[in-house]
CSV table of C-alpha atoms in Angstrom, one decimal:
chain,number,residue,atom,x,y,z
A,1,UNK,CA,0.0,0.0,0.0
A,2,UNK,CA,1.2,3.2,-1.2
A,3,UNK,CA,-1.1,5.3,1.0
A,4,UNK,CA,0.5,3.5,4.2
A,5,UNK,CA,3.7,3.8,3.7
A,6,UNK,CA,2.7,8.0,3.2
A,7,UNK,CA,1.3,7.9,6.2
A,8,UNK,CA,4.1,6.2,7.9
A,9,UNK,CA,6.7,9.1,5.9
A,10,UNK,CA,4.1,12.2,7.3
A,11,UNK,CA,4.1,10.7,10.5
A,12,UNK,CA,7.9,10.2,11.1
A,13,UNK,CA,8.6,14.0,9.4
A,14,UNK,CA,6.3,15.3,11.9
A,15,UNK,CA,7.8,13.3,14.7
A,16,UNK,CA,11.8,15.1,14.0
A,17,UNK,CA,10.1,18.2,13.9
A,18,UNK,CA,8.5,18.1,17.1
A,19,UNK,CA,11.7,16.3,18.9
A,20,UNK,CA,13.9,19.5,17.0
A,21,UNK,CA,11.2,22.1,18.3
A,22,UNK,CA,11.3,20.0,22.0
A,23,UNK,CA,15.2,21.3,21.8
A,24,UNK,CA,14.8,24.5,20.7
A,25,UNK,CA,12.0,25.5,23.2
A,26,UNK,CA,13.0,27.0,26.5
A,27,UNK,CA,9.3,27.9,27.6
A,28,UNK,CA,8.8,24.3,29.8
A,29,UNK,CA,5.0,24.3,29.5
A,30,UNK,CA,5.2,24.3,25.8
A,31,UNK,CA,8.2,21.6,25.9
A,32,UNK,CA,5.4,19.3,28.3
A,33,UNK,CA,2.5,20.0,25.6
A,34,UNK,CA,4.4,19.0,22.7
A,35,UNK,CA,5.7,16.1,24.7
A,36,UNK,CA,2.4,15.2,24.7
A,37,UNK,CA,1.9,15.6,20.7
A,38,UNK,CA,5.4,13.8,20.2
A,39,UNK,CA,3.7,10.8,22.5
A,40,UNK,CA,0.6,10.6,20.3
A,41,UNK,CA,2.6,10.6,17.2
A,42,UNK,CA,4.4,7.5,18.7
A,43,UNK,CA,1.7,5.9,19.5
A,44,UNK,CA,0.0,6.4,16.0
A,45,UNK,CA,3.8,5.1,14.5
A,46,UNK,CA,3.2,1.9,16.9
A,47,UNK,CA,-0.1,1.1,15.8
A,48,UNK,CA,0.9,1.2,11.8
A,49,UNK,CA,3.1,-1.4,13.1
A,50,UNK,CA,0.7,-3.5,14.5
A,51,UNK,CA,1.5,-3.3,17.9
A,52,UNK,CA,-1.8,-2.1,19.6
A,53,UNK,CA,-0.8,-3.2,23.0
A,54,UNK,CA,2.1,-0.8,23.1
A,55,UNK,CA,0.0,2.0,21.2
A,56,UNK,CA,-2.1,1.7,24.5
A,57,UNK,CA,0.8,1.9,26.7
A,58,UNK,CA,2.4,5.0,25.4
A,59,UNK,CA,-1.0,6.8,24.7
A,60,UNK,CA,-2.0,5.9,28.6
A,61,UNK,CA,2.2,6.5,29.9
A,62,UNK,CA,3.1,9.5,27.3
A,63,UNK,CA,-0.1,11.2,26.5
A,64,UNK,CA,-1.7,10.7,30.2
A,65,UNK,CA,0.2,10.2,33.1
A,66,UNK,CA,3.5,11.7,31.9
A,67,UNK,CA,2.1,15.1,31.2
A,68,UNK,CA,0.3,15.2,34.4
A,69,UNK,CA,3.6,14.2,36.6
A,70,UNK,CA,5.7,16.6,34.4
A,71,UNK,CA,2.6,19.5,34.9
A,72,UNK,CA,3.4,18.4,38.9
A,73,UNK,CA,7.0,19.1,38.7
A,74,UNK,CA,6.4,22.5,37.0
A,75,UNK,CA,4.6,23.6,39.8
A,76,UNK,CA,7.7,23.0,41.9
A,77,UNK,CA,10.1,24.5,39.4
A,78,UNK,CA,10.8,28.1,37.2
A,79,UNK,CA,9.0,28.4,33.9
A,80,UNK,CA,11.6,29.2,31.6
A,81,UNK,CA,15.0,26.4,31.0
A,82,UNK,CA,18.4,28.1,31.8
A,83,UNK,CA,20.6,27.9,29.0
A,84,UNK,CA,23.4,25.5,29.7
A,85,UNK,CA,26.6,26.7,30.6
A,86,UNK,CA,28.3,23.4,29.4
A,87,UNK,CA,30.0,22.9,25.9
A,88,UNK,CA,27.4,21.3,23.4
A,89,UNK,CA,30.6,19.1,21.7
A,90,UNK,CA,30.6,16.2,24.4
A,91,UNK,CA,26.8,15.8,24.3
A,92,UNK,CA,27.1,15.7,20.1
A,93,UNK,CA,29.6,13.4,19.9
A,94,UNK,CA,27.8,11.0,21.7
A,95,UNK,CA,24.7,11.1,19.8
A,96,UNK,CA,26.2,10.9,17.1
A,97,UNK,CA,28.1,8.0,18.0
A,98,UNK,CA,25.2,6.2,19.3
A,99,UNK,CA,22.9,7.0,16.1
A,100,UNK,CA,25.8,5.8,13.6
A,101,UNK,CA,26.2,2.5,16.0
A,102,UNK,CA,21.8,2.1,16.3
A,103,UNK,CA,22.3,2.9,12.3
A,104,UNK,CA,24.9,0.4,12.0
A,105,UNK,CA,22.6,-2.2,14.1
A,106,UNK,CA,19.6,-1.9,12.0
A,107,UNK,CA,21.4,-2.8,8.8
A,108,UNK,CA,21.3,-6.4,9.8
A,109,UNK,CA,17.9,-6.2,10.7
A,110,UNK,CA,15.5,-8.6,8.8
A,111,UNK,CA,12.7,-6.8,6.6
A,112,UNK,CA,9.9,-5.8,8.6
A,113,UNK,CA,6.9,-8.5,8.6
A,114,UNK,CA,8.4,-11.0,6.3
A,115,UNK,CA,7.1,-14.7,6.9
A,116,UNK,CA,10.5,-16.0,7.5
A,117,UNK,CA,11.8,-13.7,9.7
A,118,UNK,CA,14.1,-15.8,12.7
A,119,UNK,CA,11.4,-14.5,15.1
A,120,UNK,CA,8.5,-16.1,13.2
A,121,UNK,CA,10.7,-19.6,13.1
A,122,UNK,CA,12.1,-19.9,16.3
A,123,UNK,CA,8.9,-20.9,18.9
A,124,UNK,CA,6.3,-19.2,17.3
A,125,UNK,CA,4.9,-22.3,14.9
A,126,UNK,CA,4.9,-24.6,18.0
A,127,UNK,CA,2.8,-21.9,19.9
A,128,UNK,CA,0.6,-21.9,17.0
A,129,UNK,CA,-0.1,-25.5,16.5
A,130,UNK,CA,0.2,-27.5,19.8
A,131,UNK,CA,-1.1,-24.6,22.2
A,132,UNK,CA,-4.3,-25.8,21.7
A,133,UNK,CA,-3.5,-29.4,23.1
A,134,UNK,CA,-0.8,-28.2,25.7
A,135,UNK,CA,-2.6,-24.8,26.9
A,136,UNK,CA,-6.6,-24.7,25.5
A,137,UNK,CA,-7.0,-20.9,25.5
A,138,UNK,CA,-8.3,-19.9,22.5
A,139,UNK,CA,-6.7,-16.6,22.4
A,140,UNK,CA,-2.6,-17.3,21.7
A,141,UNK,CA,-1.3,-14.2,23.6
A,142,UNK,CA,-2.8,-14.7,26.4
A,143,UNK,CA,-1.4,-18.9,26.3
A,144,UNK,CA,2.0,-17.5,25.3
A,145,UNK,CA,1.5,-14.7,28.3
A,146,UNK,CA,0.4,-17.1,31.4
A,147,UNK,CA,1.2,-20.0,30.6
A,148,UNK,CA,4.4,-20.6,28.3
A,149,UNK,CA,5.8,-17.3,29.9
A,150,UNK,CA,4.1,-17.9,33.1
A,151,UNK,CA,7.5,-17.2,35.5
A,152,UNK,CA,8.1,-14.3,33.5
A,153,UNK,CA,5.2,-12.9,33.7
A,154,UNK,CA,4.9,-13.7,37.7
A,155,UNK,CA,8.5,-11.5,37.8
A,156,UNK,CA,7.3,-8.8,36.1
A,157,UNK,CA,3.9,-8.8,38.2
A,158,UNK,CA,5.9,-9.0,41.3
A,159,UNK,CA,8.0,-6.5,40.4
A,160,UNK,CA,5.3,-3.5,39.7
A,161,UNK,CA,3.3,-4.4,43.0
A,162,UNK,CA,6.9,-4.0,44.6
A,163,UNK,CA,7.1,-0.7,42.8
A,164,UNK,CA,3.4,0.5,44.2
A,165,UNK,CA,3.9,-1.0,47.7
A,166,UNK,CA,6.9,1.5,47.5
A,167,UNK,CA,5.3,4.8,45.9
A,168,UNK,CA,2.5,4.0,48.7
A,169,UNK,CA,4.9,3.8,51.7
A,170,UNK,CA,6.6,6.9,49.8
A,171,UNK,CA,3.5,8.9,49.6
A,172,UNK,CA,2.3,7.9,52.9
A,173,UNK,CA,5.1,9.2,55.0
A,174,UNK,CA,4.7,12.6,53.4
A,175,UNK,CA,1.5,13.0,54.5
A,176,UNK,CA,2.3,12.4,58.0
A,177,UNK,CA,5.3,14.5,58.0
A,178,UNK,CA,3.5,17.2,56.5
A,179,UNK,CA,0.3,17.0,59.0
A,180,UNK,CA,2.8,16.8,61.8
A,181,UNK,CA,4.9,20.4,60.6
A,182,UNK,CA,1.1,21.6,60.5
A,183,UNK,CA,0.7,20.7,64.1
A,184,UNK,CA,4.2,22.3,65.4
A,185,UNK,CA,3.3,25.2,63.8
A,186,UNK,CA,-0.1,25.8,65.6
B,1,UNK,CA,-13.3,8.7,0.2
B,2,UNK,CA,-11.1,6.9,2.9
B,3,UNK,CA,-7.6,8.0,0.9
B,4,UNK,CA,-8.9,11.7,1.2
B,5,UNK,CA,-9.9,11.8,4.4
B,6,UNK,CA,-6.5,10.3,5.2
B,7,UNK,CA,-4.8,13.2,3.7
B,8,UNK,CA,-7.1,15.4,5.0
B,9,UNK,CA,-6.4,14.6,8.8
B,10,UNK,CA,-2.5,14.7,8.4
B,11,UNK,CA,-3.0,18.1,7.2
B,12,UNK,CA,-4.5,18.8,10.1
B,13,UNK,CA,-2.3,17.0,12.4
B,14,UNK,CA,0.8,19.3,10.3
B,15,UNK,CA,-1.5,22.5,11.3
B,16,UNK,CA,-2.2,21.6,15.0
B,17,UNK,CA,1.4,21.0,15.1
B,18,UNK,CA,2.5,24.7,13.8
B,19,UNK,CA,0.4,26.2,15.8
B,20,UNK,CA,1.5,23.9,19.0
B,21,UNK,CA,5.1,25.5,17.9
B,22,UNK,CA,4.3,29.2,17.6
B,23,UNK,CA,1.9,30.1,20.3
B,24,UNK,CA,2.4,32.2,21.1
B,25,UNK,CA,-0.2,31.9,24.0
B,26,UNK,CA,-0.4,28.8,26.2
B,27,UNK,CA,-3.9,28.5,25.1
B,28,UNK,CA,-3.5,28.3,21.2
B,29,UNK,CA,-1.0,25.6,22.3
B,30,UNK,CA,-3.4,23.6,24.9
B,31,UNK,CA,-6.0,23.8,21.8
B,32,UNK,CA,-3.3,22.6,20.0
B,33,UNK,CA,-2.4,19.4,21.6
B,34,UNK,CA,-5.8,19.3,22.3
B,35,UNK,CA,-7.0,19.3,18.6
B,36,UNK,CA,-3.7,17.0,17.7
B,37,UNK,CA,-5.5,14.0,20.1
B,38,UNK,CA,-8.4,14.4,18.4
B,39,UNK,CA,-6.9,13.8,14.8
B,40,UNK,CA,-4.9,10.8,16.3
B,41,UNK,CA,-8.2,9.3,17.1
B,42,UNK,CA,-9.7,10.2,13.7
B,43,UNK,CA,-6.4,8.7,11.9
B,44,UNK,CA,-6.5,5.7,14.0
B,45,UNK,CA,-10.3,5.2,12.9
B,46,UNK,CA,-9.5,5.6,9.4
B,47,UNK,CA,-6.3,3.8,9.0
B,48,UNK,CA,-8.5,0.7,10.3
B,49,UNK,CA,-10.6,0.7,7.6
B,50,UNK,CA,-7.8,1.5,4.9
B,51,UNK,CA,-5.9,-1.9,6.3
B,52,UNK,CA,-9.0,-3.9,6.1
B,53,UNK,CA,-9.2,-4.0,9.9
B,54,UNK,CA,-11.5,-1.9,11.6
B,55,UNK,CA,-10.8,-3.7,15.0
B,56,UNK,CA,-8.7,-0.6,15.7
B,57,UNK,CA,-11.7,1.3,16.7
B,58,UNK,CA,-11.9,0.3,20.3
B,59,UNK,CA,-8.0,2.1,20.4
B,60,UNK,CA,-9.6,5.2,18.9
B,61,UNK,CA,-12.2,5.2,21.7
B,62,UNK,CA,-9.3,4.6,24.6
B,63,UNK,CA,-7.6,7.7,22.9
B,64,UNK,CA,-10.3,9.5,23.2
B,65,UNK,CA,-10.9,9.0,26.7
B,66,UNK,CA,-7.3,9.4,27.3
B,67,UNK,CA,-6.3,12.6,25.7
B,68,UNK,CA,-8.4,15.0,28.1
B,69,UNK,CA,-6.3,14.3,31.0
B,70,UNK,CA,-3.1,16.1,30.1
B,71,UNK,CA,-5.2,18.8,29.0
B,72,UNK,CA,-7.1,19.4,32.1
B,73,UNK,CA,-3.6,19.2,34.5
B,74,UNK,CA,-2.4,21.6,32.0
B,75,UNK,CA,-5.2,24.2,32.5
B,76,UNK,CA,-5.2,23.8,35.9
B,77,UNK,CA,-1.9,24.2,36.3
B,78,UNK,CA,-2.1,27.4,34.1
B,79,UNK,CA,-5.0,29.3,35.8
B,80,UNK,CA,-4.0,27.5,39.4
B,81,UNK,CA,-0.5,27.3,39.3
B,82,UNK,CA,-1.2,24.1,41.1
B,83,UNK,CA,-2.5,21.1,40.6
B,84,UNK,CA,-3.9,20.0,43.9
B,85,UNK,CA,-6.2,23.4,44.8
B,86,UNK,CA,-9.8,23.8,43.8
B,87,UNK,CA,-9.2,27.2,44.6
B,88,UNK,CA,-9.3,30.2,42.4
B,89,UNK,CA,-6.1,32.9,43.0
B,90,UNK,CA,-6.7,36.3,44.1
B,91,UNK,CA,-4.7,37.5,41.2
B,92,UNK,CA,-6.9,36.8,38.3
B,93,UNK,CA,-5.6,38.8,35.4
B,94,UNK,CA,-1.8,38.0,35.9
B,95,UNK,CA,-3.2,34.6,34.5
B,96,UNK,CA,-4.1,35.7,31.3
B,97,UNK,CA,-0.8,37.3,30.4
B,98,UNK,CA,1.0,33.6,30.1
């Protein structure tokens, strides 16, 4: 499709120019806003390549709770960036060096969505065809997810309710702190 | 019908996006972004049915519901300065010089 790969070409131009505007900008409220557009356009590049699950993720993460947090730290902060006082040559070198190296990397790279691509060859055809003996869920993902990857996806599991154990334990000590400088100061 | 409507919404997406980048207020930019969701949504609707796949629909809803959230922190941040008080400041028209 011709119309596709336009819309993948728009999509992309308009993504450098909002990450070259992000640098340019030193008014922060209009770096978080087009954070937020520079989110969306990911999300729209993620879903041309069929990866709806991460589409949701960055339009919930980017779009939603990253401008919020970011509006949060604002409030805490001056409006307007500083300009650095740092040399700019360190910094370019070693973007540079690390785009020529990702460049370098994606050479080897198999064509995108080909049938015989290592990753479609490797596990994927026994998933396929004996999930439905071994597993009997219907949908594959979800086989693949809890059952196949089951340990995996207990560590990963564990790992965020670790995370939000912590932010709660975090958040609750500051409340008490900050009700107990209320009560020194009456 | 679907090809023009296409190109029709990436011009809009390219407009929201200039006016995101030149203000010069922080409301033409919160419209901005605002409008910029609501093309994503629309694109994400239409490219379903250009791939054959209009499955994609539920994700244009989820965007939908999504995209009003940075928006509203933004505004209240902007006319609050804050984003925990329900309060309006005594000093209402320093807000409109942002």
């Amino acid at each position: 499709m011709i119309l596709t790969e336009f819309v993948d070409i728009a999509l992309l131009a308009l993504l450098a120019i909002t990450g070259l505007a992000l640098l340019k900008i030193r008014d922060l409220v209009a770096v978080v806003m087009l954070g937020g557009i520079y989110s969306l356009l990911c999300a729209g590049l993620f879903l041309v390549m069929d990866a709806p699950d991460v589409a949701i993720t960055e339009a919930a993460v980017g779009v939603g709770i990253a401008t919020v947090l970011l509006v949060g730290a604002l409030t805490l902060i001056e409006r307007e960036e500083r300009p650095s006082q740092h040399s700019r040559a360190l910094p370019l070198v070693v973007v540079l060096f690390t785009g020529a190296m990702l460049t370098y990397g994606i050479l080897d790279v198999p064509p995108f969505g080909e049938a015989d691509n290592p990753v479609q060859e490797h596990v994927t055809p026994r998933y396929l065809e004996e999930q439905e003996e071994e597993i009997g869920v219907e949908n594959v993902v979800t086989a693949v997810l809890a059952s196949y990857r089951g340990y995996d996806t207990l560590g990963e599991t564990t790992v965020i309710f670790a995370a939000g154990i912590g932010v709660l334990l975090l958040l609750s000590g500051r409340k008490e702190r900050r009700a107990g400088s209320e009560e020194d100061a009456s | 019908m679907i090809v023009l409507s296409t190109l029709a919404i990436l011009a809009a997406m390219t407009m929201a996006i200039i006016r995101g980048l030149r203000g010069p207020t922080v409301y033409d930019r919160v419209l901005a972004v605002n409008m910029f969701g609501t093309a994503t949504v629309l694109l994400i609707a239409v490219l379903g049915f250009l791939t054959g796949r209009p499955d994609f629909l539920d994700l244009a809803l989820l965007y939908a519901l999504l995209s009003f959230i940075g928006t509203v922190a933004l505004l209240k941040y902007v006319s609050y300065g804050d984003l925990s008080s329900s309060e309006h400041p005594e000093e209402e028209e320093d807000t409109w010089t942002w």
